[in-house]
Coordinates of N, CA and C and ligand atoms in Angstrom, one line a residue:
X132 N -6.7 -82.3 55.8 CA -7.3 -83.4 56.5 C -8.8 -83.3 56.6
X133 N -9.5 -84.3 56.1 CA -11.0 -84.3 56.2 C -11.3 -85.5 57.1
X134 N -11.9 -85.3 58.2 CA -12.0 -86.3 59.2 C -13.4 -86.4 59.8
X135 N -13.9 -87.6 60.0 CA -15.2 -87.8 60.7 C -14.8 -88.4 62.1
X136 N -15.4 -87.8 63.1 CA -15.2 -88.4 64.5 C -16.5 -89.2 64.8
X137 N -16.3 -90.5 64.9 CA -17.4 -91.4 65.3 C -17.2 -91.7 66.8
X138 N -18.2 -92.3 67.4 CA -18.1 -92.7 68.8 C -19.3 -92.3 69.6
X139 N -19.5 -93.0 70.7 CA -20.7 -92.8 71.5 C -20.7 -91.3 72.1
X140 N -21.9 -90.9 72.6 CA -22.0 -89.6 73.3 C -21.0 -89.7 74.5
X141 N -20.2 -88.7 74.6 CA -19.3 -88.7 75.8 C -18.0 -89.5 75.6
X142 N -17.8 -90.0 74.4 CA -16.6 -90.8 74.2 C -15.3 -89.9 74.2
X143 N -15.5 -88.6 74.0 CA -14.4 -87.7 73.9 C -14.1 -87.1 72.6
X144 N -15.2 -87.1 71.7 CA -15.0 -86.6 70.4 C -14.7 -85.1 70.4
X145 N -15.5 -84.3 71.2 CA -15.3 -82.9 71.3 C -13.9 -82.6 71.9
X146 N -13.5 -83.3 72.9 CA -12.2 -83.1 73.5 C -11.1 -83.3 72.5
X147 N -11.1 -84.4 71.7 CA -10.1 -84.7 70.7 C -10.2 -83.7 69.5
X148 N -11.4 -83.3 69.2 CA -11.5 -82.4 68.0 C -10.9 -81.0 68.4
X149 N -10.9 -80.6 69.6 CA -10.2 -79.4 70.0 C -8.7 -79.5 69.7
X150 N -8.2 -80.6 70.1 CA -6.7 -80.8 69.9 C -6.4 -80.9 68.3
X151 N -7.3 -81.6 67.6 CA -7.0 -81.7 66.2 C -7.2 -80.4 65.4
X152 N -8.2 -79.7 65.8 CA -8.4 -78.4 65.2 C -7.2 -77.5 65.3
X153 N -6.6 -77.5 66.5 CA -5.4 -76.7 66.6 C -4.2 -77.2 65.8
X154 N -4.1 -78.6 65.8 CA -3.0 -79.2 65.2 C -3.1 -79.0 63.6
X155 N -4.3 -79.2 63.1 CA -4.4 -79.1 61.6 C -4.8 -77.7 61.1
X156 N -5.2 -76.8 62.1 CA -5.7 -75.5 61.7 C -6.9 -75.5 60.7
X157 N -7.8 -76.4 61.1 CA -9.0 -76.5 60.2 C -10.2 -76.4 61.2
X158 N -11.4 -76.1 60.6 CA -12.6 -76.0 61.5 C -13.2 -77.3 61.9
X159 N -13.8 -77.3 63.1 CA -14.6 -78.4 63.5 C -16.0 -78.0 63.3
X160 N -16.8 -79.0 62.7 CA -18.2 -78.8 62.5 C -18.9 -79.7 63.5
X161 N -19.4 -79.2 64.6 CA -20.1 -80.0 65.5 C -21.6 -79.7 65.4
X162 N -22.4 -80.7 64.9 CA -23.8 -80.4 64.7 C -24.5 -80.2 66.1
X163 N -24.0 -80.9 67.1 CA -24.5 -80.6 68.5 C -24.3 -79.2 68.9
X164 N -23.1 -78.7 68.7 CA -22.9 -77.3 69.0 C -23.7 -76.3 68.2
X165 N -23.9 -76.6 66.9 CA -24.7 -75.7 66.1 C -26.2 -75.7 66.6
X166 N -26.7 -76.9 67.0 CA -28.0 -76.9 67.6 C -28.1 -76.1 68.9
X167 N -27.1 -76.3 69.7 CA -27.1 -75.6 71.0 C -27.0 -74.1 70.8
X168 N -26.2 -73.6 69.8 CA -26.2 -72.2 69.5 C -27.6 -71.7 69.1
X169 N -28.3 -72.5 68.3 CA -29.6 -72.1 67.8 C -30.6 -72.2 69.0
X170 N -30.4 -73.1 69.9 CA -31.3 -73.1 71.0 C -31.1 -71.9 71.9
X171 N -29.8 -71.5 72.1 CA -29.5 -70.3 72.9 C -30.1 -69.1 72.2
X172 N -30.1 -69.0 70.9 CA -30.6 -67.9 70.2 C -32.1 -67.9 69.9
X173 N -32.7 -69.0 70.4 CA -34.2 -69.3 70.2 C -34.6 -69.2 68.8
X174 N -33.8 -69.7 67.8 CA -34.2 -69.7 66.4 C -35.2 -70.8 66.1
X175 N -35.9 -70.8 65.0 CA -36.9 -71.8 64.7 C -36.1 -73.2 64.6
X176 N -34.9 -73.3 64.1 CA -34.2 -74.5 64.1 C -33.9 -75.0 65.5
X177 N -33.5 -74.1 66.4 CA -33.2 -74.4 67.8 C -34.5 -74.9 68.5
X178 N -35.6 -74.3 68.2 CA -36.9 -74.7 68.9 C -37.2 -76.1 68.4
X179 N -37.0 -76.4 67.1 CA -37.3 -77.8 66.6 C -36.3 -78.8 67.3
X180 N -35.0 -78.5 67.2 CA -34.0 -79.4 67.7 C -34.2 -79.7 69.2
X181 N -34.5 -78.7 70.0 CA -34.6 -78.8 71.4 C -35.5 -80.0 71.9
X182 N -36.6 -80.1 71.2 CA -37.6 -81.2 71.7 C -37.0 -82.6 71.5
X183 N -36.2 -82.8 70.5 CA -35.5 -84.1 70.3 C -34.3 -84.2 71.3
X184 N -33.5 -83.2 71.4 CA -32.3 -83.3 72.2 C -32.6 -83.5 73.7
X185 N -33.7 -82.8 74.2 CA -34.1 -83.0 75.6 C -34.5 -84.4 75.9
X186 N -35.0 -85.1 74.8 CA -35.4 -86.5 75.0 C -34.3 -87.5 74.8
X187 N -33.1 -87.0 74.4 CA -32.0 -87.9 74.1 C -32.2 -88.5 72.7
X188 N -33.1 -88.0 71.9 CA -33.3 -88.5 70.5 C -32.5 -87.8 69.5
X189 N -32.4 -88.3 68.3 CA -31.7 -87.6 67.2 C -32.6 -86.6 66.6
X190 N -32.1 -85.5 66.1 CA -32.8 -84.5 65.4 C -33.1 -85.2 64.0
X191 N -34.2 -85.0 63.4 CA -34.5 -85.7 62.1 C -33.4 -85.4 61.0
X192 N -33.2 -86.4 60.2 CA -32.1 -86.4 59.2 C -32.2 -85.1 58.3
X193 N -33.4 -84.8 57.8 CA -33.6 -83.8 56.9 C -33.1 -82.4 57.4
X194 N -33.3 -82.2 58.7 CA -32.9 -80.9 59.3 C -31.3 -80.9 59.4
X195 N -30.7 -82.0 59.8 CA -29.3 -82.0 60.0 C -28.6 -82.0 58.6
X196 N -29.1 -82.7 57.6 CA -28.4 -82.8 56.4 C -28.3 -81.4 55.7
X197 N -29.4 -80.7 55.7 CA -29.4 -79.3 55.0 C -28.4 -78.4 55.7
X198 N -28.4 -78.5 57.0 CA -27.5 -77.7 57.8 C -26.0 -77.9 57.5
X199 N -25.7 -79.2 57.4 CA -24.3 -79.6 57.1 C -23.9 -79.2 55.7
X200 N -24.8 -79.4 54.8 CA -24.6 -79.1 53.4 C -24.2 -77.6 53.2
X201 N -24.9 -76.8 53.9 CA -24.7 -75.4 53.9 C -23.3 -75.1 54.5
X202 N -23.0 -75.7 55.6 CA -21.8 -75.4 56.4 C -20.5 -75.8 55.6
X203 N -20.5 -77.1 55.0 CA -19.3 -77.6 54.5 C -19.0 -76.9 53.1
X204 N -19.9 -76.2 52.6 CA -19.6 -75.5 51.3 C -19.0 -74.2 51.5
X205 N -18.8 -73.8 52.8 CA -18.1 -72.5 53.1 C -16.6 -72.6 52.8
X206 N -16.0 -71.4 52.5 CA -14.6 -71.4 52.1 C -13.7 -72.0 53.1
X207 N -14.0 -71.8 54.5 CA -13.0 -72.3 55.5 C -12.9 -73.8 55.5
X208 N -13.8 -74.5 54.8 CA -13.7 -76.0 54.8 C -12.9 -76.5 53.6
X209 N -12.4 -75.6 52.8 CA -11.7 -76.0 51.5 C -10.4 -76.8 51.9
X210 N -9.7 -76.3 53.0 CA -8.4 -76.9 53.3 C -8.6 -78.1 54.2
X211 N -9.8 -78.4 54.6 CA -10.0 -79.5 55.5 C -11.1 -79.2 56.6
X212 N -11.5 -80.3 57.3 CA -12.5 -80.1 58.3 C -12.6 -81.3 59.2
X213 N -13.1 -81.1 60.4 CA -13.4 -82.2 61.3 C -14.9 -82.2 61.5
X214 N -15.5 -83.3 61.2 CA -17.0 -83.5 61.4 C -17.2 -84.2 62.8
X215 N -17.7 -83.5 63.7 CA -17.9 -84.1 65.1 C -19.4 -84.3 65.3
X216 N -19.8 -85.5 65.3 CA -21.3 -85.8 65.6 C -22.1 -85.8 64.3
X217 N -21.5 -85.8 63.2 CA -22.2 -86.0 61.9 C -21.3 -86.8 61.0
X218 N -21.7 -87.8 60.3 CA -23.1 -88.3 60.3 C -23.3 -89.2 61.6
X219 N -24.6 -89.4 61.8 CA -25.1 -90.2 62.9 C -26.1 -91.3 62.6
X220 N -26.4 -91.3 61.3 CA -27.3 -92.4 60.8 C -26.8 -92.8 59.4
X221 N -27.2 -93.9 58.9 CA -26.8 -94.3 57.5 C -27.3 -93.3 56.5
X222 N -28.6 -92.9 56.5 CA -29.0 -91.9 55.5 C -28.1 -90.6 55.6
X223 N -27.7 -90.2 56.8 CA -26.8 -89.0 56.9 C -25.5 -89.3 56.2
X224 N -24.9 -90.5 56.4 CA -23.6 -90.9 55.8 C -23.8 -90.9 54.3
X225 N -24.9 -91.4 53.8 CA -25.0 -91.5 52.3 C -25.2 -90.1 51.8
X226 N -25.9 -89.2 52.5 CA -26.0 -87.8 52.0 C -24.7 -87.1 52.0
X227 N -23.9 -87.4 53.0 CA -22.6 -86.8 53.1 C -21.7 -87.2 52.0
X228 N -21.7 -88.5 51.6 CA -20.9 -89.0 50.5 C -21.3 -88.3 49.2
X229 N -22.6 -88.0 49.0 CA -23.1 -87.3 47.8 C -22.5 -85.9 47.8
X230 N -22.7 -85.2 49.0 CA -22.2 -83.8 49.1 C -20.7 -83.7 48.8
X231 N -19.9 -84.7 49.4 CA -18.5 -84.6 49.2 C -18.0 -84.9 47.8
X232 N -18.8 -85.8 47.2 CA -18.5 -86.2 45.8 C -18.7 -84.9 44.9
X233 N -19.8 -84.2 45.2 CA -20.1 -83.0 44.4 C -19.0 -81.9 44.6
X234 N -18.5 -81.9 45.8 CA -17.5 -80.8 46.1 C -16.1 -81.3 45.8
X235 N -16.0 -82.6 45.4 CA -14.7 -83.2 45.2 C -13.7 -83.1 46.4
X236 N -14.3 -83.5 47.5 CA -13.6 -83.4 48.8 C -13.7 -84.7 49.6
X237 N -13.0 -85.7 49.2 CA -13.2 -87.0 49.9 C -12.7 -87.0 51.3
X238 N -13.4 -87.8 52.1 CA -13.0 -88.0 53.5 C -11.7 -88.8 53.6
X239 N -10.8 -88.4 54.5 CA -9.5 -89.2 54.6 C -9.7 -90.3 55.6
X240 N -10.3 -90.0 56.8 CA -10.5 -91.0 57.8 C -11.8 -90.8 58.5
X241 N -12.4 -92.0 59.0 CA -13.5 -91.9 60.0 C -12.9 -92.5 61.3
X242 N -12.7 -91.7 62.3 CA -12.0 -92.2 63.5 C -13.0 -92.6 64.6
X243 N -13.0 -93.8 64.9 CA -13.9 -94.3 66.0 C -13.2 -94.3 67.3
X244 N -13.7 -93.4 68.2 CA -13.2 -93.3 69.6 C -14.1 -94.3 70.5
X245 N -13.4 -95.3 71.0 CA -14.2 -96.4 71.6 C -14.1 -96.3 73.2
X246 N -15.3 -96.2 73.8 CA -15.4 -96.1 75.3 C -16.6 -96.9 75.7
X247 N -16.5 -97.7 76.7 CA -17.6 -98.5 77.2 C -18.7 -97.7 77.9
X248 N -19.9 -98.1 77.8 CA -21.1 -97.3 78.3 C -20.9 -96.9 79.7
X249 N -20.5 -97.8 80.6 CA -20.4 -97.5 82.0 C -19.5 -96.3 82.3
X250 N -18.4 -96.3 81.6 CA -17.4 -95.2 81.7 C -18.0 -93.9 81.2
X251 N -18.8 -94.0 80.1 CA -19.4 -92.8 79.6 C -20.4 -92.2 80.6
X252 N -21.2 -93.0 81.2 CA -22.2 -92.4 82.2 C -21.4 -91.7 83.3
X253 N -20.3 -92.2 83.7 CA -19.5 -91.5 84.8 C -18.9 -90.2 84.2
X254 N -18.4 -90.2 83.0 CA -17.8 -89.0 82.4 C -18.9 -87.9 82.3
X255 N -20.1 -88.3 81.8 CA -21.1 -87.2 81.5 C -21.5 -86.5 82.8
X256 N -21.5 -87.3 83.9 CA -22.1 -86.7 85.1 C -21.1 -85.6 85.7
X257 N -19.8 -85.7 85.2 CA -18.9 -84.7 85.7 C -18.5 -83.6 84.6
X258 N -19.2 -83.7 83.5 CA -18.9 -82.7 82.4 C -19.4 -81.3 82.7
X259 N -18.7 -80.3 82.3 CA -19.2 -79.0 82.2 C -18.8 -78.4 80.9
X260 N -19.5 -77.5 80.3 CA -19.2 -77.0 79.0 C -19.3 -75.5 79.0
X261 N -18.6 -74.8 78.1 CA -18.6 -73.4 78.0 C -20.0 -73.0 77.4
X262 N -20.6 -72.1 78.0 CA -21.9 -71.6 77.5 C -21.8 -70.8 76.2
X263 N -20.6 -70.4 76.0 CA -20.4 -69.6 74.8 C -19.8 -70.4 73.6
X264 N -18.6 -71.0 73.8 CA -17.9 -71.6 72.7 C -18.2 -73.2 72.7
X265 N -18.7 -73.7 73.7 CA -19.0 -75.2 73.7 C -17.9 -76.0 74.2
X266 N -16.7 -75.5 74.5 CA -15.6 -76.3 74.9 C -16.0 -77.1 76.1
X267 N -15.4 -78.3 76.2 CA -15.9 -79.2 77.2 C -14.8 -79.5 78.3
X268 N -15.2 -79.6 79.6 CA -14.3 -79.8 80.7 C -14.9 -80.9 81.6
X269 N -14.1 -81.3 82.6 CA -14.6 -82.3 83.5 C -14.1 -82.0 84.9
X270 N -15.0 -82.3 85.9 CA -14.8 -81.9 87.3 C -13.6 -82.7 87.8
X271 N -13.2 -83.8 87.3 CA -12.1 -84.6 87.7 C -11.0 -84.7 86.7
X272 N -11.4 -85.0 85.4 CA -10.4 -85.4 84.4 C -9.9 -84.2 83.6
X273 N -10.6 -83.1 83.5 CA -10.1 -82.0 82.7 C -10.6 -80.7 83.4
X274 N -9.8 -80.2 84.3 CA -10.2 -79.0 85.0 C -9.9 -77.7 84.3
X275 N -10.7 -76.7 84.4 CA -10.4 -75.4 83.8 C -9.4 -74.7 84.7
X276 N -8.7 -73.7 84.1 CA -7.6 -73.1 84.9 C -8.2 -72.2 85.9
X277 N -9.3 -71.4 85.6 CA -9.9 -70.5 86.6 C -11.3 -71.1 86.8
X278 N -11.6 -71.5 88.1 CA -12.8 -72.3 88.4 C -14.1 -71.6 87.8
X279 N -14.8 -72.4 87.0 CA -16.1 -72.0 86.5 C -16.1 -71.2 85.2
X280 N -14.8 -70.9 84.7 CA -14.7 -70.2 83.5 C -13.9 -70.9 82.4
X281 N -14.3 -70.7 81.1 CA -13.7 -71.3 80.0 C -12.2 -70.8 79.8
X282 N -11.3 -71.8 79.6 CA -9.9 -71.4 79.4 C -9.8 -70.5 78.1
X283 N -10.6 -70.8 77.1 CA -10.4 -70.1 75.8 C -11.1 -68.7 75.8
X284 N -12.4 -68.7 76.2 CA -13.1 -67.4 76.0 C -13.6 -66.8 77.3
X285 N -13.2 -67.5 78.4 CA -13.4 -66.9 79.8 C -14.9 -66.8 80.2
X286 N -15.8 -67.4 79.4 CA -17.2 -67.3 79.7 C -17.6 -68.4 80.7
X287 N -18.8 -68.3 81.4 CA -19.1 -69.3 82.4 C -19.3 -70.7 81.9
X288 N -18.9 -71.7 82.7 CA -19.2 -73.1 82.4 C -20.5 -73.5 83.0
X289 N -21.2 -74.4 82.2 CA -22.5 -74.8 82.7 C -22.6 -76.3 82.5
X290 N -23.7 -76.9 83.0 CA -24.0 -78.4 82.8 C -25.0 -78.5 81.7
X291 N -24.8 -79.4 80.7 CA -25.7 -79.5 79.6 C -27.0 -80.2 80.1
X292 N -28.2 -79.7 79.6 CA -29.5 -80.3 79.9 C -29.5 -81.8 79.7
X293 N -28.9 -82.2 78.6 CA -29.0 -83.6 78.2 C -28.0 -84.5 78.9
X294 N -27.3 -84.0 79.9 CA -26.3 -84.8 80.6 C -26.9 -85.5 81.9
X295 N -28.2 -85.4 82.1 CA -28.8 -86.1 83.2 C -28.7 -87.6 82.9
X296 N -28.5 -88.4 84.0 CA -28.2 -89.8 83.8 C -29.2 -90.5 82.9
X297 N -30.5 -90.3 83.1 CA -31.6 -91.0 82.3 C -31.5 -90.6 80.9
X298 N -31.2 -89.3 80.6 CA -31.1 -88.9 79.2 C -29.8 -89.5 78.6
X299 N -28.7 -89.6 79.3 CA -27.5 -90.1 78.8 C -27.8 -91.6 78.4
X300 N -28.5 -92.3 79.3 CA -28.8 -93.8 78.9 C -29.6 -93.9 77.6
X301 N -30.5 -92.9 77.5 CA -31.3 -92.9 76.3 C -30.4 -92.6 75.0
X302 N -29.5 -91.7 75.2 CA -28.6 -91.3 74.1 C -27.7 -92.5 73.7
X303 N -27.3 -93.3 74.8 CA -26.5 -94.4 74.5 C -27.3 -95.5 73.7
X304 N -28.6 -95.7 74.1 CA -29.4 -96.6 73.3 C -29.6 -96.2 71.8
X305 N -29.8 -94.9 71.7 CA -29.9 -94.4 70.3 C -28.6 -94.6 69.5
X306 N -27.5 -94.3 70.2 CA -26.2 -94.6 69.6 C -26.1 -96.0 69.1
X307 N -26.4 -97.0 70.0 CA -26.2 -98.4 69.6 C -27.1 -98.8 68.4
X308 N -28.3 -98.3 68.4 CA -29.2 -98.7 67.3 C -29.0 -98.0 66.0
X309 N -28.7 -96.6 66.1 CA -28.7 -95.8 64.9 C -27.3 -95.4 64.4
X310 N -26.4 -95.2 65.3 CA -25.1 -94.6 64.9 C -24.0 -95.7 64.8
X311 N -24.0 -96.7 65.7 CA -23.0 -97.7 65.6 C -22.8 -98.4 64.3
X312 N -23.9 -98.6 63.5 CA -23.7 -99.2 62.2 C -22.8 -98.5 61.2
X313 N -22.5 -97.2 61.6 CA -21.6 -96.4 60.7 C -20.2 -97.0 60.8
X314 N -19.8 -97.7 61.9 CA -18.5 -98.2 62.0 C -18.3 -99.2 60.8
X315 N -19.3 -100.0 60.6 CA -19.2 -101.0 59.5 C -19.2 -100.3 58.1
X316 N -20.0 -99.2 58.0 CA -20.2 -98.5 56.8 C -18.8 -97.9 56.4
X317 N -18.1 -97.3 57.3 CA -16.8 -96.7 56.9 C -15.7 -97.8 56.8
X318 N -15.8 -98.9 57.5 CA -14.9 -100.0 57.4 C -14.9 -100.5 56.0
X319 N -16.1 -100.7 55.5 CA -16.3 -101.1 54.1 C -15.7 -100.2 53.1
X320 N -15.6 -98.9 53.4 CA -15.0 -97.9 52.5 C -13.5 -97.8 52.7
X321 N -13.0 -98.6 53.7 CA -11.5 -98.5 53.9 C -11.1 -97.3 54.6
X322 N -12.0 -96.5 55.3 CA -11.7 -95.2 55.9 C -11.6 -95.3 57.4
X323 N -12.0 -96.4 58.0 CA -12.1 -96.5 59.4 C -10.8 -96.7 60.1
X324 N -10.5 -95.8 61.1 CA -9.4 -96.0 62.1 C -10.0 -96.1 63.5
X325 N -9.4 -96.8 64.3 CA -9.9 -97.1 65.7 C -9.0 -96.6 66.7
X326 N -9.5 -96.0 67.8 CA -8.7 -95.6 68.9 C -9.4 -96.0 70.2
X327 N -8.6 -96.5 71.1 CA -9.2 -96.8 72.5 C -9.3 -95.5 73.2
X328 N -10.5 -95.1 73.6 CA -10.7 -93.8 74.2 C -10.6 -93.7 75.7
X329 N -10.2 -94.8 76.3 CA -10.0 -94.9 77.8 C -8.6 -94.6 78.1
X330 N -8.4 -93.7 79.1 CA -7.1 -93.3 79.6 C -7.1 -91.8 79.7
X331 N -5.9 -91.3 80.1 CA -5.8 -89.8 80.3 C -6.0 -89.2 78.9
X332 N -6.6 -87.9 78.9 CA -6.9 -87.2 77.7 C -5.7 -87.2 76.8
X333 N -4.5 -86.9 77.3 CA -3.3 -86.7 76.5 C -2.9 -88.1 75.9
X334 N -3.1 -89.1 76.7 CA -2.7 -90.5 76.2 C -3.6 -90.8 75.0
X335 N -4.9 -90.5 75.1 CA -5.9 -90.7 74.0 C -5.5 -89.8 72.8
X336 N -5.1 -88.6 73.1 CA -4.7 -87.7 72.0 C -3.5 -88.3 71.2
X337 N -2.5 -88.8 72.0 CA -1.4 -89.4 71.3 C -1.8 -90.6 70.4
X338 N -2.7 -91.4 70.9 CA -3.2 -92.5 70.1 C -3.9 -92.0 68.8
X339 N -4.7 -90.9 69.0 CA -5.4 -90.4 67.8 C -4.3 -89.9 66.8
X340 N -3.3 -89.2 67.2 CA -2.3 -88.7 66.3 C -1.6 -89.9 65.6
X341 N -1.3 -90.9 66.3 CA -0.7 -92.1 65.7 C -1.6 -92.8 64.7
X342 N -2.9 -92.9 65.1 CA -3.9 -93.5 64.2 C -4.0 -92.7 62.9
X343 N -3.9 -91.4 63.0 CA -4.0 -90.5 61.8 C -2.7 -90.3 61.1
X344 N -1.7 -90.9 61.6 CA -0.3 -90.9 61.0 C 0.3 -89.5 61.0
X345 N 0.1 -88.8 62.1 CA 0.7 -87.4 62.2 C 1.8 -87.4 63.2
X346 N 2.2 -88.6 63.7 CA 3.3 -88.7 64.6 C 4.1 -90.0 64.3
Ligands
LIG79 P1 -23.6 -83.8 70.5 O1 -23.4 -82.5 71.0 O2 -22.9 -84.2 69.3 O3 -23.3 -84.8 71.7 P2 -22.7 -86.3 71.7 O4 -22.3 -87.0 70.5 O5 -23.8 -87.0 72.4 O6 -21.4 -86.1 72.2 P3 -21.0 -85.3 73.4 O7 -20.7 -83.9 73.1 O8 -22.0 -85.6 74.5 O9 -19.6 -86.0 73.9 P4 -18.2 -86.1 73.2 O10 -18.0 -87.4 72.6 O11 -17.9 -84.8 72.4 O12 -17.4 -86.1 74.5 P5 -16.6 -84.9 75.3 O13 -15.3 -84.6 74.6 O14 -17.4 -83.7 75.6 O15 -25.1 -84.1 70.3 C1 -26.1 -83.7 71.2 C2 -27.5 -83.9 70.6 O16 -27.7 -83.2 69.4 C3 -27.8 -85.4 70.2 O17 -28.2 -86.2 71.3 C4 -28.9 -85.2 69.1 O18 -30.1 -85.0 69.7 C5 -28.4 -83.9 68.4 N1 -27.6 -84.1 67.3 C6 -26.3 -83.8 67.1 N2 -25.8 -84.2 65.9 C7 -26.8 -84.8 65.3 C8 -26.9 -85.5 64.1 N3 -25.9 -85.6 63.2 N4 -28.1 -86.1 63.8 C9 -29.2 -86.0 64.6 N5 -29.1 -85.4 65.8 C10 -28.0 -84.8 66.2 O19 -16.2 -85.7 76.6 C11 -17.2 -86.0 77.6 C12 -16.7 -85.7 79.0 O20 -15.6 -86.6 79.3 C13 -16.1 -84.3 79.2 O21 -16.4 -83.8 80.4 C14 -14.6 -84.5 79.0 O22 -13.8 -83.5 79.6 C15 -14.4 -85.9 79.5 N6 -13.3 -86.6 78.8 C16 -13.0 -86.6 77.5 N7 -12.0 -87.5 77.3 C17 -11.7 -88.1 78.5 C18 -10.7 -89.0 78.9 N8 -9.8 -89.6 78.0 N9 -10.7 -89.4 80.2 C19 -11.6 -88.9 81.1 N10 -12.5 -87.9 80.8 C20 -12.5 -87.5 79.5

C-alpha cells in the first residue's frame, strides 16, 4: 500500500497513520515529525525549518522535496509507505509524481480526512504529543494509559509550540490556500478517497479501512 494522507492540520492524519502503519506494517513518513526531530537535534535543517513552523508557515518546497526524495528511496519503503503531511503544495505533488515514476512505485490512494476548521481549533488545544516518537494524544478524546507518558515508548508528553490558537488559525489559512488544491489534483488522477474525520477515533478508523477497501 502506498498512501498519501491529505487533510487540514489536526484533521487526524497522524492518529490514523498510526493505525494504518500497524495494519499494513509499512513505515509512515511524516515530514512534520522529521522537522521536529531535526529541531530537537538542533541540526541546520531543524534551525531553518523552525522559523517557518513557529509562524505557522510551510517550510520551502526545495527543503522538503530533497528530504522526501532521500527518505522514500530507502529499502523499508519498497513494500509500501504512508506519506503524512507530504505533499502540501502543487510543486511538491508534481515532484513526488516524478520521484515515484522513477522508482516505479505508483501511489494507490490519496486519502482526504475532512474536518471543519472550528473542530480542528478545539482538537489542537487539547493535543499532547510524545517528545520522543511524536505519537499524538488528546486530553479528552485520546488519553494515554499512564498520565503524561507515551503508551508506546513511555517518554514524556508535551504540547507542540505550533498548537497555540493563533498559530493554528494561521496554519489553517495556509492549508486552505496552498494544500487544499491537492484534493482536486488527486481527484483528477483518480486516486482520491474521502473520509469524514468527525466522530470517535475508532469510528473514523473504520471509515478509513472501508475507504481503502481493507474491510
Ligand atoms: P505536521 O506535523 O505535518 O502538522 P499538520 O499537518 O499541521 O498536522 P498535525 O500533526 O497538526 O495534525 P494531524 O492531522 O496529524 O492530527 P492528529 O492525528 O495529531 O506539520 C507541522 C509543520 O511542519 C507545518 O505547519 C509546516 O510548517 C511544516 N511542514 C510539514 N510538512 C511540510 C511540507 N510537506 N511542506 C512544507 N512544510 C511542511 O490529531 C490532532 C488532535 O486531535 C490530537 O490530539 C488527536 O488525539 C485528536 N484527534 C484525532 N482524531 C480525532 C477524532 N476522531 N476525534 C477527536 N479527536 C481526535
